[in-house]
PDB file of C-alpha atoms in Angstrom:
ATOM      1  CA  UNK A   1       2.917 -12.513  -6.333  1.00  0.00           C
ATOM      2  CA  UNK A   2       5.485 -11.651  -9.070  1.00  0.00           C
ATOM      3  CA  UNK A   3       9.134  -9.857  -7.914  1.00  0.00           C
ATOM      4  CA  UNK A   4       9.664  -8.584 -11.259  1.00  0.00           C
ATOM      5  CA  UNK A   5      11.936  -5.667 -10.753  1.00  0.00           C
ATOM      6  CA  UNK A   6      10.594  -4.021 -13.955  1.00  0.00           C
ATOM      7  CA  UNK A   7       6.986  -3.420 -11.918  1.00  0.00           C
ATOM      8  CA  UNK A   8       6.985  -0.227 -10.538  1.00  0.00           C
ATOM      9  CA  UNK A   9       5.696  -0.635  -6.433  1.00  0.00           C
ATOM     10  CA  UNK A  10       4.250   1.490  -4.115  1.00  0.00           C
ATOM     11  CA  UNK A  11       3.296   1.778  -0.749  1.00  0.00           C
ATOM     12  CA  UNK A  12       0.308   3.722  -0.113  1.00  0.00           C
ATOM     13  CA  UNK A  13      -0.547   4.923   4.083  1.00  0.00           C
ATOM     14  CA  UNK A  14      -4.289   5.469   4.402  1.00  0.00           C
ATOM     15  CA  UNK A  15      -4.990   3.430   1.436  1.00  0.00           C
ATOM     16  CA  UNK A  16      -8.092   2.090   2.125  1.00  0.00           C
ATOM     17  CA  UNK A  17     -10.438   4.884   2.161  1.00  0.00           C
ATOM     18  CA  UNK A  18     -11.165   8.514   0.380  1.00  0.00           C
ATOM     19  CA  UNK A  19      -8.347   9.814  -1.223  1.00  0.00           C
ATOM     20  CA  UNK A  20      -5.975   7.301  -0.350  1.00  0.00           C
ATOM     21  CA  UNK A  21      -8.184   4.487  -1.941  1.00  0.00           C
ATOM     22  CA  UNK A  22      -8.601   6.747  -5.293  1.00  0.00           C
ATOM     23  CA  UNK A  23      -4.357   6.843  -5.338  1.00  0.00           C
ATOM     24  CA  UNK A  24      -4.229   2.937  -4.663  1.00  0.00           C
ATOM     25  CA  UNK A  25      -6.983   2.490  -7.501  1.00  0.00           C
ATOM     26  CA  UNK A  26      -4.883   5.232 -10.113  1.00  0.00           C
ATOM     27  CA  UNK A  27      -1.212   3.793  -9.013  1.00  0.00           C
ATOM     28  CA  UNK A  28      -2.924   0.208  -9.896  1.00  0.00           C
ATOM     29  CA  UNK A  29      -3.996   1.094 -13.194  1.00  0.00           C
ATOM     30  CA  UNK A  30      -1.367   2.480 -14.090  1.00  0.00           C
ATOM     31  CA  UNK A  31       0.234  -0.531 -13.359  1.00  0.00           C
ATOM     32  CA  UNK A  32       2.218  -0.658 -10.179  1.00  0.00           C
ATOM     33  CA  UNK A  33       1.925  -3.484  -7.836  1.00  0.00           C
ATOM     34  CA  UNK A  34       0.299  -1.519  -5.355  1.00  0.00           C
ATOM     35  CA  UNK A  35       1.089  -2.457  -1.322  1.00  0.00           C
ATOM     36  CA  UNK A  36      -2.840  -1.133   0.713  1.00  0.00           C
ATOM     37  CA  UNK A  37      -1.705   0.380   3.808  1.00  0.00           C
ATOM     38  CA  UNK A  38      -4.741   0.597   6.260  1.00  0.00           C
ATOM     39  CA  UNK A  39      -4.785   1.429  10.491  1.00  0.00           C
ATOM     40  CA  UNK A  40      -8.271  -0.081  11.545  1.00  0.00           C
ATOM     41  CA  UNK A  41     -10.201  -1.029   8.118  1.00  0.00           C
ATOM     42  CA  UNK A  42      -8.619  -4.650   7.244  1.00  0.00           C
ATOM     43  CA  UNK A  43     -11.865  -5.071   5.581  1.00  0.00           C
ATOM     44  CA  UNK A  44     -12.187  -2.181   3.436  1.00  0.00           C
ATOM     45  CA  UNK A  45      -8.419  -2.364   2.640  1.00  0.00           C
ATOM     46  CA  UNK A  46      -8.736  -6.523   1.497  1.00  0.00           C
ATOM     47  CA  UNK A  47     -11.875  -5.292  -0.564  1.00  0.00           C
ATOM     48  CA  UNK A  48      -9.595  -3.233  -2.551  1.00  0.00           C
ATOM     49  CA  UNK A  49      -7.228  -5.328  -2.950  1.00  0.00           C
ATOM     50  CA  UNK A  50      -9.812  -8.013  -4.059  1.00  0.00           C
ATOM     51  CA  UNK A  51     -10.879  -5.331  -6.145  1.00  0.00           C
ATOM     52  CA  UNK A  52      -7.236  -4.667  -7.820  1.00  0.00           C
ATOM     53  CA  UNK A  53      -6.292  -8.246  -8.235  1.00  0.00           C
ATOM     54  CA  UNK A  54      -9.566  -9.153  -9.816  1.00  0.00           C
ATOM     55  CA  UNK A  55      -8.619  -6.533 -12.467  1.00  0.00           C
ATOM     56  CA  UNK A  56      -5.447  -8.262 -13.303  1.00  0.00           C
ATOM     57  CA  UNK A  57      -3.470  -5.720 -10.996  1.00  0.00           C
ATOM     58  CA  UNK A  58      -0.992  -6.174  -7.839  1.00  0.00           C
ATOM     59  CA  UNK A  59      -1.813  -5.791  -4.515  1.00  0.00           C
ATOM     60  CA  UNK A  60      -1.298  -6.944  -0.910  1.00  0.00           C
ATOM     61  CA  UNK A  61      -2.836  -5.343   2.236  1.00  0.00           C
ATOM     62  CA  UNK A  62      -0.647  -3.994   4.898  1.00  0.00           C
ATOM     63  CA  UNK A  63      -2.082  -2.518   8.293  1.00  0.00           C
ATOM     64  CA  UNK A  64      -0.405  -0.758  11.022  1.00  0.00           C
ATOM     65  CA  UNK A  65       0.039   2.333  13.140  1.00  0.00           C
ATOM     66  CA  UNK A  66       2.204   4.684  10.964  1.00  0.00           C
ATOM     67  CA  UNK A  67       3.327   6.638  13.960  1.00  0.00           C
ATOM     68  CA  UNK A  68       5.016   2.852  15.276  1.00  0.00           C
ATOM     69  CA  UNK A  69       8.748   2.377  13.700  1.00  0.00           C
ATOM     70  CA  UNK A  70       8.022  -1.320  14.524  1.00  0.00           C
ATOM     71  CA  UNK A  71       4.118  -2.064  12.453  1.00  0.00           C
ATOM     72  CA  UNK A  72       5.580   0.329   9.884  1.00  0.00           C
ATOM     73  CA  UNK A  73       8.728  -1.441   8.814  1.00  0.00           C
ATOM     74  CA  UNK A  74       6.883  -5.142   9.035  1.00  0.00           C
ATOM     75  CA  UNK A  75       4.706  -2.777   6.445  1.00  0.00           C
ATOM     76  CA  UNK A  76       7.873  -2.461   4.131  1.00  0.00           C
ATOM     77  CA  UNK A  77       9.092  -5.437   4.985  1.00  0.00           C
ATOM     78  CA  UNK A  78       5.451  -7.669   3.535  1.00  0.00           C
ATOM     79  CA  UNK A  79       5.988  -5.051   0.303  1.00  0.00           C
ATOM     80  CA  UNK A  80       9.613  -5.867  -0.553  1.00  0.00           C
ATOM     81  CA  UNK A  81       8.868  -9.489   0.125  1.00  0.00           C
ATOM     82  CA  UNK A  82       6.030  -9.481  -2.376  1.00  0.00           C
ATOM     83  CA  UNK A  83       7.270  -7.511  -5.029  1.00  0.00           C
ATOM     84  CA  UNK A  84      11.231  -7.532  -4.482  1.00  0.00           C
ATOM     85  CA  UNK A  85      11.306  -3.654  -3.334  1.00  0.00           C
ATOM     86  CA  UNK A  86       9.290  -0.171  -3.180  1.00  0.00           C
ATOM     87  CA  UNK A  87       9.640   2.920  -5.539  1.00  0.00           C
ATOM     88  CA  UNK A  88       7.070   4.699  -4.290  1.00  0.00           C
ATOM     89  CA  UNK A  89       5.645   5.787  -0.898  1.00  0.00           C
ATOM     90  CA  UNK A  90       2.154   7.995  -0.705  1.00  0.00           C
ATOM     91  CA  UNK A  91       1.832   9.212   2.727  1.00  0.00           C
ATOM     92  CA  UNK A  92      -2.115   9.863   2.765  1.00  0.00           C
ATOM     93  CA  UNK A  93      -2.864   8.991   6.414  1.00  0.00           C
ATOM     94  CA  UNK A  94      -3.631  11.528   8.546  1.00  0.00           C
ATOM     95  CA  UNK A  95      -6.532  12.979  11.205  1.00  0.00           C
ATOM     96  CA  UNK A  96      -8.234  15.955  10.903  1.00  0.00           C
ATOM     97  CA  UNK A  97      -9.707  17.222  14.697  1.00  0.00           C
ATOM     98  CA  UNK A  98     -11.364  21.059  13.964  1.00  0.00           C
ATOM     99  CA  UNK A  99     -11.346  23.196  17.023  1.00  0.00           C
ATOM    100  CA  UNK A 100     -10.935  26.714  18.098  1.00  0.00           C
ATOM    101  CA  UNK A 101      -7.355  26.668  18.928  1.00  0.00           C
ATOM    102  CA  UNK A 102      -8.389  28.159  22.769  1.00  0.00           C
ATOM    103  CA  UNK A 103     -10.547  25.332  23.046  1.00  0.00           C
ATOM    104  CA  UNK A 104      -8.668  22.684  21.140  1.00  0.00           C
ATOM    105  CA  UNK A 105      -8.332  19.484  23.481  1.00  0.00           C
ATOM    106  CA  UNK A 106      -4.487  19.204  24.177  1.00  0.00           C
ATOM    107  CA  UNK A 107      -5.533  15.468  23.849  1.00  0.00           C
ATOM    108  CA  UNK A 108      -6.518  15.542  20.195  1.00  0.00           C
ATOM    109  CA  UNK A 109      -3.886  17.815  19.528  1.00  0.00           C
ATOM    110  CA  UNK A 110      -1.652  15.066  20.601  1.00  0.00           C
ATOM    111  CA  UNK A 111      -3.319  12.821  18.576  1.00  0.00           C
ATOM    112  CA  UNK A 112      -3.378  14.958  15.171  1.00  0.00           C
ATOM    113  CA  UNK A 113       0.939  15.058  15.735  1.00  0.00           C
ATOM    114  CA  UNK A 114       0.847  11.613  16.154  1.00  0.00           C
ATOM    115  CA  UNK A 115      -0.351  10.380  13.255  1.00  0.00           C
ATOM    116  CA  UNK A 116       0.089  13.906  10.716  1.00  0.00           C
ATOM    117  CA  UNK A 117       3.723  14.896  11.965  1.00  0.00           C
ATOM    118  CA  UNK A 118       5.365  11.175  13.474  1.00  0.00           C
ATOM    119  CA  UNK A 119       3.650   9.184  11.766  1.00  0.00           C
ATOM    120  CA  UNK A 120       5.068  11.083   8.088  1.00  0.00           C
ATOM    121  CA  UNK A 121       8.504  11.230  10.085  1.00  0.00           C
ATOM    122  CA  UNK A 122       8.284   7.897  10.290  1.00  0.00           C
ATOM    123  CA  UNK A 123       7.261   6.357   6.751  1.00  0.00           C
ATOM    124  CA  UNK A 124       9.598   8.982   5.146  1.00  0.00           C
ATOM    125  CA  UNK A 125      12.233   7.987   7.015  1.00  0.00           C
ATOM    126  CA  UNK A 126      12.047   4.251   5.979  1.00  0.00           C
ATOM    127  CA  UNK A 127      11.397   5.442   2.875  1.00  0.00           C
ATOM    128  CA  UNK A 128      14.420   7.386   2.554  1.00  0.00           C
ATOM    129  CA  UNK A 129      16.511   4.094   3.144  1.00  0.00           C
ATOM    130  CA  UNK A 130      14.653   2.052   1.580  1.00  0.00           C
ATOM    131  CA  UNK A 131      13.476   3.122  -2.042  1.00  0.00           C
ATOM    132  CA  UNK A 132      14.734   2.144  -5.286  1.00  0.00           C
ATOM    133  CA  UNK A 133      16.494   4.489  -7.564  1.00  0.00           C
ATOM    134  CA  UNK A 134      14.365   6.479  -9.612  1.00  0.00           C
ATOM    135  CA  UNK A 135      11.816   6.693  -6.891  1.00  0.00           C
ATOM    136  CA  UNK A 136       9.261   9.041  -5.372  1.00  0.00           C
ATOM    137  CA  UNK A 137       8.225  10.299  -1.737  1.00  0.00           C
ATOM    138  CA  UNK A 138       4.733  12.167  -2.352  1.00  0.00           C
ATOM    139  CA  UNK A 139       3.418  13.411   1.547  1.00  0.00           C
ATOM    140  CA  UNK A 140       0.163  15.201   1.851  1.00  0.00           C
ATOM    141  CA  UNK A 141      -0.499  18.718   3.374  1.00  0.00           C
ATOM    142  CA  UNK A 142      -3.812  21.083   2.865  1.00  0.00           C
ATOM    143  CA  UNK A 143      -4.738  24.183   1.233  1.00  0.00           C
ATOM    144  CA  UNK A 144      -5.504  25.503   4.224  1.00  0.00           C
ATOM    145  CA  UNK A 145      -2.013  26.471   5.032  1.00  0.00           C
ATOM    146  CA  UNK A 146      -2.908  29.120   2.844  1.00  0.00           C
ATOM    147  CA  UNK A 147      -6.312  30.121   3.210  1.00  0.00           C
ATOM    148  CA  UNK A 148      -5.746  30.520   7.089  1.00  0.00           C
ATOM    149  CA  UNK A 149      -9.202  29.158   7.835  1.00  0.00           C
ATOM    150  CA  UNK A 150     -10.659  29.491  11.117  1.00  0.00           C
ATOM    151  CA  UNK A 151     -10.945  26.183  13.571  1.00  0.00           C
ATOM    152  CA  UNK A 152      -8.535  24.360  11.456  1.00  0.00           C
ATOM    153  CA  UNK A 153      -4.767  25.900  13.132  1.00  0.00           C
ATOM    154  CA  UNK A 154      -3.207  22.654  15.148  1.00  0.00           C
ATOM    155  CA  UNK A 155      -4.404  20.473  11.503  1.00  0.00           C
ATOM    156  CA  UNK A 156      -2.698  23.143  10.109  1.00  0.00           C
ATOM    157  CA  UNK A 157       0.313  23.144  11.811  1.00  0.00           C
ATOM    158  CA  UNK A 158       0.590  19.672  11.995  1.00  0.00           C
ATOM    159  CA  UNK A 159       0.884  19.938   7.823  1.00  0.00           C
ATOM    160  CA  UNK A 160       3.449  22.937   7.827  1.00  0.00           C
ATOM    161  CA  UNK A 161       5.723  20.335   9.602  1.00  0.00           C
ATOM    162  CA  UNK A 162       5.262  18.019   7.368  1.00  0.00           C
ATOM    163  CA  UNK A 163       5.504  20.874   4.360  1.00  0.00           C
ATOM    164  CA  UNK A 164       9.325  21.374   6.206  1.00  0.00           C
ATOM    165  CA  UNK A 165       9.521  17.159   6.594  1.00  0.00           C
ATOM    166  CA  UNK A 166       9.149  17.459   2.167  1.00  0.00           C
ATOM    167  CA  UNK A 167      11.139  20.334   2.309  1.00  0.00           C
ATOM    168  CA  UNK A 168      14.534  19.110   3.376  1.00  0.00           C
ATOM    169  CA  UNK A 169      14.081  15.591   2.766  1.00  0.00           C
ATOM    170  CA  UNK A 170      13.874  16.595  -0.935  1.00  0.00           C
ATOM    171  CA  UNK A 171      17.754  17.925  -0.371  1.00  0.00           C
ATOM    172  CA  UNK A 172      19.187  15.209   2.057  1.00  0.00           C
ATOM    173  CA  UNK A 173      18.141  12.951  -0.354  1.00  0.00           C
ATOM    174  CA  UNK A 174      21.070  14.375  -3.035  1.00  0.00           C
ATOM    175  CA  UNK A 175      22.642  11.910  -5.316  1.00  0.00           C
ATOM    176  CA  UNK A 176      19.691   8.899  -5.051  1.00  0.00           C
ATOM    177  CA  UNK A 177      17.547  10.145  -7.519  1.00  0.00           C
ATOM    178  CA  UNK A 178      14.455  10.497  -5.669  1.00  0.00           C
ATOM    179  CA  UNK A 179      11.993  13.015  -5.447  1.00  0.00           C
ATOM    180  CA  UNK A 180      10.466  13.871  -2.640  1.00  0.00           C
ATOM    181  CA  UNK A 181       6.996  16.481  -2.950  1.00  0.00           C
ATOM    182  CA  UNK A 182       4.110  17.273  -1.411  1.00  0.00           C
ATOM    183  CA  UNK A 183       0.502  17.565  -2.489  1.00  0.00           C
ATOM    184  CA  UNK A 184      -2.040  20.165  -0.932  1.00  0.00           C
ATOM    185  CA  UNK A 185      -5.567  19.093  -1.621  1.00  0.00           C
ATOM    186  CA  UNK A 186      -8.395  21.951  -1.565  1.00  0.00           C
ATOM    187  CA  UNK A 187     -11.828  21.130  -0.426  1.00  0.00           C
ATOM    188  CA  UNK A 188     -12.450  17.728  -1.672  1.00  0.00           C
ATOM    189  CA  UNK A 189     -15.564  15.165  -1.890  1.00  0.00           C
ATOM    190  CA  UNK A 190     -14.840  12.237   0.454  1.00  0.00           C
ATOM    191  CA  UNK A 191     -16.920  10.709   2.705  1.00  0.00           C
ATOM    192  CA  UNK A 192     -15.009  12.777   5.712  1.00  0.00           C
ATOM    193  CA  UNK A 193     -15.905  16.261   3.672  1.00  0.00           C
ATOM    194  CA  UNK A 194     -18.650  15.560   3.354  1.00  0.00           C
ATOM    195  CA  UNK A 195     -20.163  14.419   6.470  1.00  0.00           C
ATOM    196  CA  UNK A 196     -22.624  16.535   8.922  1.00  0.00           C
ATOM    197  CA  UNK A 197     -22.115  19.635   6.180  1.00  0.00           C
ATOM    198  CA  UNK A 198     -25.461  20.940   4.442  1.00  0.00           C
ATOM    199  CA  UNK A 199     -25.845  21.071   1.108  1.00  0.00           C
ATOM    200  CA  UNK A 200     -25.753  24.948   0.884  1.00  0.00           C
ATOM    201  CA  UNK A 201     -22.392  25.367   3.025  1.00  0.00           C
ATOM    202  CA  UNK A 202     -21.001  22.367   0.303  1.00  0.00           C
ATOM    203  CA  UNK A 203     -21.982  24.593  -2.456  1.00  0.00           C
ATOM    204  CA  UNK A 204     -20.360  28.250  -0.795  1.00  0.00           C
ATOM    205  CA  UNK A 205     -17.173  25.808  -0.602  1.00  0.00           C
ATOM    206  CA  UNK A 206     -17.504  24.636  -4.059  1.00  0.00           C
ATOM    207  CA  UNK A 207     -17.819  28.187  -5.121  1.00  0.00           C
ATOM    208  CA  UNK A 208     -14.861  29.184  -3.973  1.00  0.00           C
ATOM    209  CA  UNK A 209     -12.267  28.379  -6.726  1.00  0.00           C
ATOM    210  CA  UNK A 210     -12.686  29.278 -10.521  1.00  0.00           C
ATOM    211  CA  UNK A 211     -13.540  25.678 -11.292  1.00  0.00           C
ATOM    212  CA  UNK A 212     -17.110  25.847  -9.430  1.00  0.00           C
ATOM    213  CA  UNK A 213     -16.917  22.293  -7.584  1.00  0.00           C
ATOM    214  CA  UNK A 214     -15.498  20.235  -5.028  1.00  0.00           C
ATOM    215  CA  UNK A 215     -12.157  18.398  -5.848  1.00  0.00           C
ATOM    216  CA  UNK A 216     -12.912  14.891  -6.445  1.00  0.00           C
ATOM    217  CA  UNK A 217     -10.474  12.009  -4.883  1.00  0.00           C
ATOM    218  CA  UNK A 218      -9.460  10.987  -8.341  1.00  0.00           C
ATOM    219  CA  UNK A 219      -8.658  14.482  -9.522  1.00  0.00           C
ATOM    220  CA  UNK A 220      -5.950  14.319  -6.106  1.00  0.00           C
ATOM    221  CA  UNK A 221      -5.308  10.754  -7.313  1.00  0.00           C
ATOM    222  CA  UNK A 222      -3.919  12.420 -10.836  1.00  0.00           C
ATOM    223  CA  UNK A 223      -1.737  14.653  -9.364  1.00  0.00           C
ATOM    224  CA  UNK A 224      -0.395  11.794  -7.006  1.00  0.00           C
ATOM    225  CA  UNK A 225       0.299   9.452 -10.262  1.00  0.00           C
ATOM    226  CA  UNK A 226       1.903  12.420 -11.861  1.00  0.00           C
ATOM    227  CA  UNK A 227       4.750  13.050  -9.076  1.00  0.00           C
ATOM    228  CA  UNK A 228       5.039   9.160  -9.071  1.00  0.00           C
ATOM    229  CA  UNK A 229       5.629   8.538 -12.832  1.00  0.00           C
ATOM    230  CA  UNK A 230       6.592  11.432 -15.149  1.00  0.00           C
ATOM    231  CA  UNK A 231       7.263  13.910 -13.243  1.00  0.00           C
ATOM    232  CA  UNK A 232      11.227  13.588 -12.182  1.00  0.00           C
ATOM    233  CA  UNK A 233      12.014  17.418 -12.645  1.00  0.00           C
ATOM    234  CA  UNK A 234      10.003  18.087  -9.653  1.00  0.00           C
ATOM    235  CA  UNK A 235      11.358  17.942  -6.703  1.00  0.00           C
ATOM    236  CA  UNK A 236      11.186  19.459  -2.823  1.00  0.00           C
ATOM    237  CA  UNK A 237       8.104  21.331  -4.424  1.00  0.00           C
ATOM    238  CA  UNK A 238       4.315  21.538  -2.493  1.00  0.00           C
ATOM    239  CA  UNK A 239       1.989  21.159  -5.464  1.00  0.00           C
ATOM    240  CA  UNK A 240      -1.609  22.984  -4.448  1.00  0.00           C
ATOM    241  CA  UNK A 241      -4.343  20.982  -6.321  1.00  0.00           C
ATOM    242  CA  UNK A 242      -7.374  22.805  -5.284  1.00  0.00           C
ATOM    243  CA  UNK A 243      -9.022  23.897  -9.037  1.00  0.00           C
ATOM    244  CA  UNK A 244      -7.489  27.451  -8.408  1.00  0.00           C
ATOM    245  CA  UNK A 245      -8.452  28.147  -4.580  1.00  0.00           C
ATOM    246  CA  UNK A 246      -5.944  31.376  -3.397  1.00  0.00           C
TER     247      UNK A 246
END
């Protein structure tokens, strides 16, 4: 593996499937050395990194709990030792439990905080130490913290804390020149999405931004490679990439 300190490197939680794989892939082409962060799919996470470094790209697989201090900064530790340091950290892990919230199970409530709310905490605050100069924090939230859908209020709450987590981070982080944003994905084709809906519920959801479809991972991907390359004049911002969903 090469330490070049002119290679851009990031660290990507949830990296191994649905969105987070369509960052990893994006980051990778664009050319960072790319570190695969995965919680229980080694093999799906080594497959993209097989995938990557067949392509001439970068990468390493990392695996851990992201709400555990301890898995996380052996995570950091197996990134900075093969590529000499991070400058970017994508937090896309996170659980999704829908529920009434009179019926929600306090249990997976528990578990949504976790991983959504600690395990961000967490990762951002390693990050926060630990990035390079000129570097990016990009955490994920949800449209839905606008359009107030039903069944979805502890996943939604668990993503206005980490909205506030973005929020202030973006201002403690003064004088290190790194950004620190959020991106709030609309309805969007993975695997997860799309699983147990019909076709004709997929289609009212489509319908429901000007753009007439489903977000795709790589169109969240884009946004991601935006905040983590050009974009250094934003900063402490939530950027809603839903094709024009209210």
């Amino acid at each position: 593996m090469s330490s070049n300190s002119a290679v851009r490197v990031a660290l990507v939680t949830g990296g191994s499937g649905g969105i987070g794989r369509a960052v990893v892939e994006r980051l990778a082409a664009d050319g960072f050395a790319v570190a695969v962060h995965y919680a229980g799919n080694a093999a799906r996470a080594d497959e993209t990194v097989r995938q990557i470094t067949e392509s001439g790209g970068q990468a390493i697989a990392v695996g851990g709990d992201v709400a555990d201090e301890q898995a996380m900064t052996a995570a950091f530790d197996a990134a900075e030792a093969a590529f000499g340091g991070i400058d970017v950290v994508v937090n896309t892990a996170g659980i999704m439990v829908l529920s009434p919230i009179a019926t929600l199970a306090l249990a997976d409530l528990d578990r949504m905080y976790r991983t959504n709310v600690r395990g961000t905490f967490v990762v951002c605050r390693l990050a926060a130490n630990r990035l390079r100069p000129g570097g990016a924090i990009i955490n994920f939230s949800t449209s839905v913290t606008r359009t107030q859908f039903p069944s979805y209020g502890a996943y939604v709450a668990s993503k206005a804390a980490v909205e506030g987590i973005t929020l202030i981070l973006a201002r403690e982080l003064r004088g290190r020149d790194i950004t620190v944003n959020t991106v709030a994905p609309g309805p969007t084709a993975t695997p997860l999405f799309l699983e147990g809906k019909s076709q004709e519920l997929i289609d009212q959801i489509a319908s429901m931004n000007p753009m007439g479809r489903l977000g795709a991972p790589e169109d969240i991907a884009q946004t991601v490679a935006f905040l983590a390359g050009p974009a250094r004049w934003v900063n402490g911002q939530v950027l809603f990439a839903n094709g024009g969903m209210a």
